[in-house]
PDB file of C-alpha atoms and ligand atoms in Angstrom:
ATOM      1  CA  MET A   6     -22.015  -6.087  14.479  1.00 87.00           C
ATOM      2  CA  THR A   7     -19.370  -7.125  11.248  1.00 95.00           C
ATOM      3  CA  LYS A   8     -16.835  -4.876  10.325  1.00 97.00           C
ATOM      4  CA  THR A   9     -15.645  -3.216   7.087  1.00 98.00           C
ATOM      5  CA  ALA A  10     -12.669  -3.275   4.952  1.00 98.00           C
ATOM      6  CA  LEU A  11     -11.619  -0.363   1.673  1.00 98.00           C
ATOM      7  CA  ILE A  12      -9.013  -2.668  -0.210  1.00 98.00           C
ATOM      8  CA  THR A  13      -7.206  -0.078  -2.827  1.00 98.00           C
ATOM      9  CA  GLY A  14      -5.729  -2.734  -5.573  1.00 98.00           C
ATOM     10  CA  SER A  15      -7.208  -5.675  -4.187  1.00 98.00           C
ATOM     11  CA  THR A  16      -6.189  -7.771  -7.713  1.00 98.00           C
ATOM     12  CA  SER A  17      -2.718  -8.512  -7.165  1.00 98.00           C
ATOM     13  CA  GLY A  18       0.174  -9.135  -5.107  1.00 98.00           C
ATOM     14  CA  ILE A  19       0.251  -7.214  -1.446  1.00 98.00           C
ATOM     15  CA  GLY A  20      -3.342  -6.187  -1.672  1.00 98.00           C
ATOM     16  CA  LYS A  21      -4.958  -9.837  -3.228  1.00 98.00           C
ATOM     17  CA  ALA A  22      -3.548 -11.016   0.230  1.00 98.00           C
ATOM     18  CA  PHE A  23      -5.262  -8.431   2.175  1.00 98.00           C
ATOM     19  CA  ALA A  24      -8.040  -9.287   0.862  1.00 98.00           C
ATOM     20  CA  GLU A  25      -7.981 -12.997   1.213  1.00 98.00           C
ATOM     21  CA  LYS A  26      -6.567 -11.925   5.271  1.00 98.00           C
ATOM     22  CA  LEU A  27      -9.778  -9.063   5.586  1.00 98.00           C
ATOM     23  CA  ALA A  28     -12.496 -12.531   4.195  1.00 98.00           C
ATOM     24  CA  TYR A  29     -10.670 -15.013   6.314  1.00 98.00           C
ATOM     25  CA  GLU A  30     -11.260 -12.806   8.936  1.00 97.00           C
ATOM     26  CA  ASN A  31     -14.850 -12.238   8.175  1.00 97.00           C
ATOM     27  CA  TYR A  32     -15.252  -9.073   7.146  1.00 98.00           C
ATOM     28  CA  ARG A  33     -17.601  -7.659   5.230  1.00 98.00           C
ATOM     29  CA  LEU A  34     -15.147  -6.340   1.944  1.00 98.00           C
ATOM     30  CA  VAL A  35     -14.962  -2.939  -0.600  1.00 98.00           C
ATOM     31  CA  LEU A  36     -12.545  -3.625  -3.197  1.00 98.00           C
ATOM     32  CA  VAL A  37     -11.420  -1.139  -5.514  1.00 98.00           C
ATOM     33  CA  SER A  38      -9.042  -1.752  -8.467  1.00 98.00           C
ATOM     34  CA  ARG A  39      -8.472   0.187 -12.551  1.00 98.00           C
ATOM     35  CA  SER A  40     -10.407  -3.999 -13.778  1.00 98.00           C
ATOM     36  CA  ALA A  41     -14.233  -4.556 -13.704  1.00 98.00           C
ATOM     37  CA  GLU A  42     -12.705  -7.656 -14.688  1.00 98.00           C
ATOM     38  CA  LYS A  43     -10.448  -8.730 -12.436  1.00 98.00           C
ATOM     39  CA  LEU A  44     -12.458  -7.275  -9.269  1.00 98.00           C
ATOM     40  CA  ALA A  45     -15.831  -8.790 -10.440  1.00 98.00           C
ATOM     41  CA  ALA A  46     -13.726 -12.629 -10.727  1.00 98.00           C
ATOM     42  CA  GLN A  47     -11.568 -12.071  -7.489  1.00 98.00           C
ATOM     43  CA  ALA A  48     -15.122 -11.036  -5.600  1.00 98.00           C
ATOM     44  CA  GLY A  49     -16.912 -14.486  -6.892  1.00 97.00           C
ATOM     45  CA  ALA A  50     -13.706 -16.351  -5.887  1.00 97.00           C
ATOM     46  CA  ILE A  51     -13.447 -14.746  -3.101  1.00 98.00           C
ATOM     47  CA  ASN A  52     -17.274 -15.309  -2.361  1.00 96.00           C
ATOM     48  CA  GLU A  53     -17.483 -18.862  -2.996  1.00 96.00           C
ATOM     49  CA  LYS A  54     -14.112 -19.825  -0.128  1.00 96.00           C
ATOM     50  CA  TYR A  55     -15.122 -16.982   2.616  1.00 96.00           C
ATOM     51  CA  LYS A  56     -18.976 -16.166   1.523  1.00 94.00           C
ATOM     52  CA  CYS A  57     -18.587 -13.455   2.965  1.00 93.00           C
ATOM     53  CA  THR A  58     -20.381 -10.040   1.599  1.00 96.00           C
ATOM     54  CA  ILE A  59     -18.430  -8.247  -1.057  1.00 98.00           C
ATOM     55  CA  HIS A  60     -18.531  -4.858  -3.396  1.00 98.00           C
ATOM     56  CA  THR A  61     -16.407  -3.611  -5.665  1.00 98.00           C
ATOM     57  CA  ILE A  62     -15.694  -0.267  -7.180  1.00 98.00           C
ATOM     58  CA  PRO A  63     -13.444   0.358 -10.557  1.00 98.00           C
ATOM     59  CA  MET A  64     -11.854   3.199 -10.588  1.00 98.00           C
ATOM     60  CA  ASP A  65      -8.436   4.026 -12.148  1.00 98.00           C
ATOM     61  CA  LEU A  66      -7.845   6.461  -7.971  1.00 98.00           C
ATOM     62  CA  SER A  67      -4.875   8.276 -10.544  1.00 98.00           C
ATOM     63  CA  ILE A  68      -6.810  10.097 -11.753  1.00 98.00           C
ATOM     64  CA  PRO A  69      -8.234  13.608  -9.123  1.00 98.00           C
ATOM     65  CA  GLY A  70     -10.904  13.614  -7.833  1.00 98.00           C
ATOM     66  CA  ALA A  71     -10.909   9.598  -7.670  1.00 98.00           C
ATOM     67  CA  ALA A  72     -10.947   9.661  -3.546  1.00 98.00           C
ATOM     68  CA  GLN A  73     -13.617  11.665  -2.904  1.00 98.00           C
ATOM     69  CA  GLN A  74     -15.857   9.410  -5.442  1.00 98.00           C
ATOM     70  CA  VAL A  75     -14.618   6.312  -4.102  1.00 98.00           C
ATOM     71  CA  PHE A  76     -15.744   7.798  -0.299  1.00 98.00           C
ATOM     72  CA  ASP A  77     -19.442   8.644  -2.381  1.00 98.00           C
ATOM     73  CA  ALA A  78     -19.696   5.335  -3.650  1.00 98.00           C
ATOM     74  CA  VAL A  79     -19.282   4.163  -0.441  1.00 98.00           C
ATOM     75  CA  LYS A  80     -21.849   6.361   1.421  1.00 98.00           C
ATOM     76  CA  GLN A  81     -23.825   5.210  -1.335  1.00 98.00           C
ATOM     77  CA  LEU A  82     -23.968   1.793  -0.394  1.00 97.00           C
ATOM     78  CA  ASP A  83     -24.559   2.908   3.084  1.00 97.00           C
ATOM     79  CA  LEU A  84     -22.013   1.998   4.949  1.00 97.00           C
ATOM     80  CA  ASN A  85     -19.133   2.181   7.719  1.00 97.00           C
ATOM     81  CA  VAL A  86     -15.764   1.753   7.244  1.00 98.00           C
ATOM     82  CA  GLN A  87     -14.068   0.451   9.643  1.00 98.00           C
ATOM     83  CA  VAL A  88     -10.172  -0.521   7.916  1.00 98.00           C
ATOM     84  CA  LEU A  89      -9.027   1.186   5.096  1.00 98.00           C
ATOM     85  CA  ILE A  90      -6.631  -0.016   2.992  1.00 99.00           C
ATOM     86  CA  ASN A  91      -4.532   1.853   0.692  1.00 98.00           C
ATOM     87  CA  ASN A  92      -2.327   0.327  -1.550  1.00 98.00           C
ATOM     88  CA  ALA A  93      -3.300   0.612  -4.343  1.00 98.00           C
ATOM     89  CA  GLY A  94       0.367   1.711  -6.120  1.00 98.00           C
ATOM     90  CA  PHE A  95       3.287   1.190  -8.710  1.00 98.00           C
ATOM     91  CA  ASN A  96       6.603   2.197 -10.110  1.00 97.00           C
ATOM     92  CA  GLU A  97       8.207   4.210 -12.618  1.00 97.00           C
ATOM     93  CA  ALA A  98      11.585   3.316 -12.350  1.00 95.00           C
ATOM     94  CA  GLY A  99      14.810   4.235 -14.608  1.00 93.00           C
ATOM     95  CA  ARG A 100      17.192   7.973 -14.605  1.00 94.00           C
ATOM     96  CA  PHE A 101      15.136  10.618 -13.484  1.00 96.00           C
ATOM     97  CA  SER A 102      16.067  12.593 -16.694  1.00 96.00           C
ATOM     98  CA  ASP A 103      14.574   9.368 -18.853  1.00 95.00           C
ATOM     99  CA  THR A 104      10.912   8.198 -16.884  1.00 96.00           C
ATOM    100  CA  ASN A 105       8.338   9.481 -18.117  1.00 97.00           C
ATOM    101  CA  MET A 106       6.755  12.457 -16.395  1.00 98.00           C
ATOM    102  CA  ASN A 107       3.067  11.516 -17.001  1.00 98.00           C
ATOM    103  CA  LYS A 108       3.316   7.914 -15.036  1.00 98.00           C
ATOM    104  CA  GLU A 109       5.255   9.908 -12.376  1.00 98.00           C
ATOM    105  CA  SER A 110       3.408  12.059 -11.539  1.00 98.00           C
ATOM    106  CA  GLU A 111       0.388   9.842 -11.718  1.00 98.00           C
ATOM    107  CA  MET A 112       2.364   8.172  -9.334  1.00 98.00           C
ATOM    108  CA  ILE A 113       2.581  11.242  -7.033  1.00 98.00           C
ATOM    109  CA  GLN A 114      -1.260  11.617  -7.605  1.00 98.00           C
ATOM    110  CA  LEU A 115      -2.517   8.213  -6.816  1.00 98.00           C
ATOM    111  CA  HIS A 116       0.108   7.519  -3.432  1.00 98.00           C
ATOM    112  CA  ALA A 117       0.608  11.128  -1.880  1.00 98.00           C
ATOM    113  CA  VAL A 118      -2.609  13.220  -2.753  1.00 98.00           C
ATOM    114  CA  TYR A 119      -5.368  10.164  -3.204  1.00 98.00           C
ATOM    115  CA  THR A 120      -3.766   8.776   0.194  1.00 98.00           C
ATOM    116  CA  THR A 121      -3.737  12.148   2.179  1.00 98.00           C
ATOM    117  CA  GLU A 122      -7.746  12.639   0.137  1.00 98.00           C
ATOM    118  CA  MET A 123      -8.997   9.209   1.490  1.00 98.00           C
ATOM    119  CA  MET A 124      -7.858  10.258   5.288  1.00 98.00           C
ATOM    120  CA  LYS A 125      -9.012  13.182   4.937  1.00 98.00           C
ATOM    121  CA  LEU A 126     -13.131  11.903   3.579  1.00 98.00           C
ATOM    122  CA  PHE A 127     -12.670   8.228   6.234  1.00 98.00           C
ATOM    123  CA  LEU A 128     -10.854   9.436   9.322  1.00 98.00           C
ATOM    124  CA  PRO A 129     -13.771  11.746  10.938  1.00 98.00           C
ATOM    125  CA  ASP A 130     -16.313   8.823  10.793  1.00 98.00           C
ATOM    126  CA  MET A 131     -13.848   6.492  12.150  1.00 98.00           C
ATOM    127  CA  VAL A 132     -12.573   9.066  14.827  1.00 98.00           C
ATOM    128  CA  ALA A 133     -16.909  10.178  15.939  1.00 98.00           C
ATOM    129  CA  ASN A 134     -17.400   6.354  16.102  1.00 97.00           C
ATOM    130  CA  GLY A 135     -13.923   5.515  18.359  1.00 98.00           C
ATOM    131  CA  TYR A 136     -12.511   2.883  16.106  1.00 98.00           C
ATOM    132  CA  GLY A 137     -10.914   2.803  12.747  1.00 98.00           C
ATOM    133  CA  ARG A 138      -8.132   0.459  11.460  1.00 98.00           C
ATOM    134  CA  ILE A 139      -5.932   2.754   8.206  1.00 98.00           C
ATOM    135  CA  LEU A 140      -3.646   1.538   6.484  1.00 98.00           C
ATOM    136  CA  ASN A 141      -1.197   2.449   4.660  1.00 98.00           C
ATOM    137  CA  VAL A 142       0.914   0.437   1.590  1.00 98.00           C
ATOM    138  CA  GLY A 143       4.711   2.569   2.230  1.00 98.00           C
ATOM    139  CA  SER A 144       8.363   0.882   0.640  1.00 98.00           C
ATOM    140  CA  THR A 145      11.907   0.586   2.113  1.00 97.00           C
ATOM    141  CA  GLY A 146      12.063   3.200   0.009  1.00 97.00           C
ATOM    142  CA  SER A 147       9.732   5.273   2.295  1.00 98.00           C
ATOM    143  CA  TYR A 148      12.995   5.947   4.497  1.00 98.00           C
ATOM    144  CA  ILE A 149      15.713   5.641   1.680  1.00 96.00           C
ATOM    145  CA  PRO A 150      16.554   7.975  -1.338  1.00 95.00           C
ATOM    146  CA  CYS A 151      16.544   5.788  -3.751  1.00 95.00           C
ATOM    147  CA  PRO A 152      19.468   6.997  -7.604  1.00 95.00           C
ATOM    148  CA  TYR A 153      16.729   4.826 -10.402  1.00 94.00           C
ATOM    149  CA  ASP A 154      13.938   5.286  -8.180  1.00 96.00           C
ATOM    150  CA  ALA A 155      13.631   9.320  -7.243  1.00 97.00           C
ATOM    151  CA  VAL A 156      10.329   9.864  -7.736  1.00 98.00           C
ATOM    152  CA  TYR A 157       8.578   6.688  -6.059  1.00 98.00           C
ATOM    153  CA  ALA A 158      11.264   5.652  -3.319  1.00 98.00           C
ATOM    154  CA  ALA A 159      10.008   9.937  -2.703  1.00 98.00           C
ATOM    155  CA  THR A 160       5.865   9.454  -2.130  1.00 98.00           C
ATOM    156  CA  LYS A 161       6.214   6.128  -0.333  1.00 98.00           C
ATOM    157  CA  ALA A 162       8.143   8.498   2.377  1.00 98.00           C
ATOM    158  CA  TYR A 163       5.408  10.940   1.903  1.00 98.00           C
ATOM    159  CA  ILE A 164       3.327   8.388   3.010  1.00 98.00           C
ATOM    160  CA  LEU A 165       5.491   7.136   5.960  1.00 98.00           C
ATOM    161  CA  HIS A 166       5.323  10.924   7.482  1.00 98.00           C
ATOM    162  CA  VAL A 167       2.347  12.301   7.085  1.00 98.00           C
ATOM    163  CA  SER A 168       1.168   8.941   8.232  1.00 98.00           C
ATOM    164  CA  LYS A 169       3.303   9.494  10.908  1.00 98.00           C
ATOM    165  CA  GLY A 170       2.187  13.133  11.794  1.00 98.00           C
ATOM    166  CA  ILE A 171      -1.448  12.178  11.481  1.00 98.00           C
ATOM    167  CA  ASN A 172      -1.525   8.730  13.888  1.00 98.00           C
ATOM    168  CA  ALA A 173       0.183   9.829  16.482  1.00 98.00           C
ATOM    169  CA  GLU A 174      -2.793  12.764  17.033  1.00 98.00           C
ATOM    170  CA  LEU A 175      -5.163  10.414  17.120  1.00 98.00           C
ATOM    171  CA  LYS A 176      -3.944   9.043  20.364  1.00 95.00           C
ATOM    172  CA  TRP A 177      -7.213   7.872  22.579  1.00 95.00           C
ATOM    173  CA  THR A 178      -9.518   8.519  19.795  1.00 98.00           C
ATOM    174  CA  GLY A 179      -9.536   4.967  19.236  1.00 98.00           C
ATOM    175  CA  VAL A 180      -8.512   5.267  15.604  1.00 98.00           C
ATOM    176  CA  SER A 181      -4.855   4.600  13.862  1.00 98.00           C
ATOM    177  CA  VAL A 182      -3.139   4.731  11.049  1.00 98.00           C
ATOM    178  CA  THR A 183       0.265   2.221  10.264  1.00 98.00           C
ATOM    179  CA  VAL A 184       2.870   2.240   7.598  1.00 98.00           C
ATOM    180  CA  LEU A 185       3.418  -1.222   6.140  1.00 98.00           C
ATOM    181  CA  CYS A 186       6.564  -0.448   4.554  1.00 98.00           C
ATOM    182  CA  PRO A 187       7.734  -3.765   2.623  1.00 98.00           C
ATOM    183  CA  GLY A 188      11.271  -4.266   0.768  1.00 97.00           C
ATOM    184  CA  SER A 189      11.089  -6.249  -2.985  1.00 97.00           C
ATOM    185  CA  THR A 190       7.604  -9.041  -2.541  1.00 98.00           C
ATOM    186  CA  LYS A 191       6.672 -11.820  -5.299  1.00 97.00           C
ATOM    187  CA  THR A 192       3.269  -9.383  -6.629  1.00 98.00           C
ATOM    188  CA  GLU A 193       3.230  -7.721 -10.255  1.00 97.00           C
ATOM    189  CA  PHE A 194       5.214  -4.896  -9.685  1.00 97.00           C
ATOM    190  CA  ALA A 195       8.133  -5.756 -10.816  1.00 96.00           C
ATOM    191  CA  ALA A 196       7.853  -6.479 -13.882  1.00 95.00           C
ATOM    192  CA  LYS A 197       5.052  -3.752 -14.351  1.00 96.00           C
ATOM    193  CA  ALA A 198       7.833  -1.806 -13.618  1.00 95.00           C
ATOM    194  CA  GLY A 199      10.337  -3.168 -16.277  1.00 93.00           C
ATOM    195  CA  ILE A 200      12.926  -3.989 -13.124  1.00 93.00           C
ATOM    196  CA  GLU A 201      12.262  -7.915 -11.761  1.00 92.00           C
ATOM    197  CA  ASP A 202      15.830  -9.062 -13.076  1.00 91.00           C
ATOM    198  CA  THR A 203      17.184  -6.867 -10.892  1.00 92.00           C
ATOM    199  CA  LEU A 204      19.285  -7.464  -7.912  1.00 89.00           C
ATOM    200  CA  LEU A 205      16.884  -6.529  -5.312  1.00 91.00           C
ATOM    201  CA  PHE A 206      14.221  -8.061  -7.146  1.00 93.00           C
ATOM    202  CA  LYS A 207      16.255 -11.264  -6.960  1.00 90.00           C
ATOM    203  CA  LEU A 208      17.626 -10.965  -3.576  1.00 87.00           C
ATOM    204  CA  PHE A 209      15.322 -11.674  -0.182  1.00 89.00           C
ATOM    205  CA  VAL A 210      12.386 -11.281  -2.321  1.00 96.00           C
ATOM    206  CA  MET A 211       9.597 -11.472   0.464  1.00 97.00           C
ATOM    207  CA  ASP A 212       5.787 -13.479  -0.446  1.00 98.00           C
ATOM    208  CA  ALA A 213       2.566 -12.101  -0.420  1.00 98.00           C
ATOM    209  CA  LYS A 214       0.512 -13.287   1.578  1.00 98.00           C
ATOM    210  CA  LYS A 215       2.928 -13.375   4.746  1.00 98.00           C
ATOM    211  CA  VAL A 216       4.130  -9.360   3.991  1.00 98.00           C
ATOM    212  CA  ALA A 217       0.327  -8.678   4.355  1.00 98.00           C
ATOM    213  CA  GLU A 218       0.023 -11.396   7.292  1.00 98.00           C
ATOM    214  CA  ILE A 219       2.522  -8.598   8.900  1.00 98.00           C
ATOM    215  CA  GLY A 220       0.890  -5.514   7.897  1.00 98.00           C
ATOM    216  CA  TYR A 221      -2.478  -6.232   9.367  1.00 98.00           C
ATOM    217  CA  LYS A 222      -1.285  -7.285  12.628  1.00 98.00           C
ATOM    218  CA  ALA A 223       0.833  -3.993  13.093  1.00 98.00           C
ATOM    219  CA  MET A 224      -2.444  -2.016  11.633  1.00 98.00           C
ATOM    220  CA  GLN A 225      -4.509  -4.470  14.475  1.00 98.00           C
ATOM    221  CA  LYS A 226      -2.495  -3.361  17.233  1.00 98.00           C
ATOM    222  CA  GLY A 227      -2.078   0.139  15.630  1.00 98.00           C
ATOM    223  CA  LYS A 228       1.590   0.177  15.527  1.00 98.00           C
ATOM    224  CA  SER A 229       2.301   3.770  13.500  1.00 98.00           C
ATOM    225  CA  SER A 230       4.188   1.272  10.814  1.00 98.00           C
ATOM    226  CA  VAL A 231       5.995  -2.118  10.492  1.00 98.00           C
ATOM    227  CA  ILE A 232       8.724  -3.043   7.880  1.00 98.00           C
ATOM    228  CA  ALA A 233       8.454  -6.260   6.750  1.00 98.00           C
ATOM    229  CA  GLY A 234      11.400  -8.684   7.203  1.00 97.00           C
ATOM    230  CA  ILE A 235      14.385  -8.920   8.713  1.00 97.00           C
ATOM    231  CA  TYR A 236      17.036  -8.483   5.852  1.00 95.00           C
ATOM    232  CA  ASN A 237      14.711  -5.111   5.094  1.00 97.00           C
ATOM    233  CA  LYS A 238      14.683  -4.049   8.996  1.00 97.00           C
ATOM    234  CA  LEU A 239      18.818  -5.058   8.349  1.00 96.00           C
ATOM    235  CA  MET A 240      18.885  -3.173   5.028  1.00 94.00           C
ATOM    236  CA  VAL A 241      16.551   0.282   7.001  1.00 97.00           C
ATOM    237  CA  PHE A 242      18.855   0.232   9.057  1.00 96.00           C
ATOM    238  CA  SER A 243      22.301   0.071   7.564  1.00 95.00           C
ATOM    239  CA  SER A 244      20.996   3.259   5.056  1.00 95.00           C
ATOM    240  CA  LYS A 245      20.627   4.892   8.899  1.00 93.00           C
ATOM    241  CA  ILE A 246      24.188   4.258   9.952  1.00 96.00           C
ATOM    242  CA  LEU A 247      26.191   4.477   6.510  1.00 95.00           C
ATOM    243  CA  PRO A 248      27.512   7.436   4.394  1.00 94.00           C
ATOM    244  CA  ALA A 249      24.494   8.479   1.883  1.00 94.00           C
ATOM    245  CA  ALA A 250      27.145   7.533  -0.492  1.00 95.00           C
ATOM    246  CA  ILE A 251      27.217   4.898   0.052  1.00 95.00           C
ATOM    247  CA  THR A 252      23.749   3.951   0.541  1.00 94.00           C
ATOM    248  CA  ASN A 253      23.392   5.193  -2.739  1.00 93.00           C
ATOM    249  CA  THR A 254      25.483   3.097  -4.453  1.00 93.00           C
ATOM    250  CA  LEU A 255      24.920   0.234  -2.903  1.00 92.00           C
ATOM    251  CA  THR A 256      21.278   0.982  -3.881  1.00 92.00           C
ATOM    252  CA  MET A 257      22.020   2.138  -7.677  1.00 90.00           C
ATOM    253  CA  LYS A 258      23.530  -2.155  -7.732  1.00 88.00           C
ATOM    254  CA  MET A 259      20.325  -3.380  -6.694  1.00 88.00           C
ATOM    255  CA  LEU A 260      18.461  -1.647  -9.432  1.00 88.00           C
ATOM    256  CA  LYS A 261      20.991  -1.103 -12.430  1.00 81.00           C
ATOM    257  CA  SER A 262      22.405  -4.543 -11.818  1.00 70.00           C
ATOM    258  CA  ARG A 263      20.475  -7.743 -13.936  1.00 66.00           C
ATOM    259  CA  LEU A 264      20.598 -10.673 -13.340  1.00 51.00           C
TER     260      LEU A 264
HETATM  261  N1  NAP B  30       5.756  -5.587  -4.674  1.00 94.86           N
HETATM  262  C1  NAP B  30       6.992  -5.219  -4.195  1.00 94.86           C
HETATM  263  O1  NAP B  30       8.440  -5.343  -4.534  1.00 94.86           O
HETATM  264  C2  NAP B  30       6.838  -4.046  -3.631  1.00 94.86           C
HETATM  265  C3  NAP B  30       7.239  -3.031  -2.196  1.00 94.86           C
HETATM  266  C4  NAP B  30       7.668  -2.062  -1.774  1.00 94.86           C
HETATM  267  C5  NAP B  30       5.891  -1.707  -1.750  1.00 94.86           C
HETATM  268  N2  NAP B  30       5.281  -1.979  -2.669  1.00 94.86           N
HETATM  269  C6  NAP B  30       4.431  -1.953  -2.350  1.00 94.86           C
HETATM  270  O2  NAP B  30       2.896  -2.532  -2.729  1.00 94.86           O
HETATM  271  C7  NAP B  30       1.976  -1.559  -3.128  1.00 94.86           C
HETATM  272  C8  NAP B  30       1.224  -2.457  -3.650  1.00 94.86           C
HETATM  273  O3  NAP B  30       1.685  -3.845  -5.242  1.00 94.86           O
HETATM  274  P1  NAP B  30       1.920  -4.581  -4.886  1.00 94.86           P
HETATM  275  O4  NAP B  30       3.520  -5.022  -5.361  1.00 94.86           O
HETATM  276  O5  NAP B  30       0.790  -5.903  -4.672  1.00 94.86           O
HETATM  277  O6  NAP B  30       1.556  -5.357  -7.479  1.00 94.86           O
HETATM  278  P2  NAP B  30       1.039  -5.471  -7.578  1.00 94.86           P
HETATM  279  O7  NAP B  30       0.141  -6.320  -7.584  1.00 94.86           O
HETATM  280  O8  NAP B  30       1.010  -4.881  -9.050  1.00 94.86           O
HETATM  281  O9  NAP B  30      -0.670  -4.664  -7.782  1.00 94.86           O
HETATM  282  C9  NAP B  30      -1.401  -3.449  -8.304  1.00 94.86           C
HETATM  283  C10 NAP B  30      -2.460  -3.503  -7.666  1.00 94.86           C
HETATM  284  O10 NAP B  30      -3.205  -1.868  -8.012  1.00 94.86           O
HETATM  285  C11 NAP B  30      -3.868  -1.990  -8.237  1.00 94.86           C
HETATM  286  N3  NAP B  30      -3.434  -0.467  -9.499  1.00 94.86           N
HETATM  287  C12 NAP B  30      -2.589   0.399  -9.633  1.00 94.86           C
HETATM  288  N4  NAP B  30      -2.368   1.098 -10.444  1.00 94.86           N
HETATM  289  C13 NAP B  30      -4.162   1.638  -9.656  1.00 94.86           C
HETATM  290  C14 NAP B  30      -4.814   2.903 -10.441  1.00 94.86           C
HETATM  291  N5  NAP B  30      -4.251   3.407 -10.844  1.00 94.86           N
HETATM  292  N6  NAP B  30      -6.487   2.494  -9.471  1.00 94.86           N
HETATM  293  C15 NAP B  30      -6.412   1.891  -9.576  1.00 94.86           C
HETATM  294  N7  NAP B  30      -5.642   0.629  -8.971  1.00 94.86           N
HETATM  295  C16 NAP B  30      -4.331   0.302  -9.282  1.00 94.86           C
HETATM  296  C17 NAP B  30      -3.589  -3.110  -9.853  1.00 94.86           C
HETATM  297  O11 NAP B  30      -4.935  -3.453  -9.853  1.00 94.86           O
HETATM  298  P3  NAP B  30      -5.088  -2.221 -11.928  1.00 94.86           P
HETATM  299  O12 NAP B  30      -4.267  -2.745 -12.248  1.00 94.86           O
HETATM  300  O13 NAP B  30      -6.190  -3.539 -12.095  1.00 94.86           O
HETATM  301  O14 NAP B  30      -6.124  -1.453 -11.541  1.00 94.86           O
HETATM  302  C18 NAP B  30      -3.446  -4.177  -8.633  1.00 94.86           C
HETATM  303  O15 NAP B  30      -4.476  -4.788  -7.693  1.00 94.86           O
HETATM  304  C19 NAP B  30       2.362  -0.572  -3.117  1.00 94.86           C
HETATM  305  O16 NAP B  30       1.473   0.544  -3.261  1.00 94.86           O
HETATM  306  C20 NAP B  30       3.692  -1.028  -4.113  1.00 94.86           C
HETATM  307  O17 NAP B  30       3.790   0.785  -4.920  1.00 94.86           O
HETATM  308  C21 NAP B  30       5.639  -2.848  -3.642  1.00 94.86           C
END
């Protein structure tokens, strides 16, 4: 039986790489992001290459109630989702006193509230069917408090914690929740946040396809979390053993030094 995968933020970067990977693996796709045009173009291109069934749901997921609307749209299509990838996200970086609160509220809504609501809505069917895989995209910031990116990192810390707690409850159900924690990855993300010329995005930047492969493998194995790449693993490990003052200074340098 063909399984169905729902991927948010599929039109660019890591989400786009996930969409290609799941199409390659023969899934039926439900792709969600804001731009209807980009979704239509993406569905056409993937269908031409992999001949798989693709549904698209154009929606701004940072608007309250979006998760229920996505769930209702999936039910209207009479689909059962076996794989749910909550990937859509963005960054509002900078000194907290200067950043835009509206953007930060949208980020909290999209990363924390929306992701939680999607799990609440899709998990019951997965548990009832004895199988399901959820992958939520976190960040190395899930582990490291980030000066000059404080709210973003805090939303990603929330994703890590809520996902790990829920995943532990799901033991023996056939359902798992995995958090993929990428570090700097070559996508549109940094340019949209105006941080593409910082040290953080010039050193050890990973390829989106590689990051999605790592997430896909961890999700299929039912792992609770995975940090993408050796450099990012080392960075997270160092943050656990170094004094907070040193980690803060290094993080600030990475986010503030322009190259
Ligand atoms: N790139 C990195 O260095 C990096 C590092 C750590 C974690 N991450 C995380 O990885 C995930 C994917 O990011 P990326 O690097 O692939 O970024 P990206 O290239 O900017 O792609 C983001 C995707 O999310 C969609 N999206 C953004 N806001 C949305 C909204 N309000 N509603 C619906 N869709 C929305 C975008 O499509 P539309 O604009 O058309 O809606 C796009 O498809 C994010 O959660 C990000 O926090 C990225």
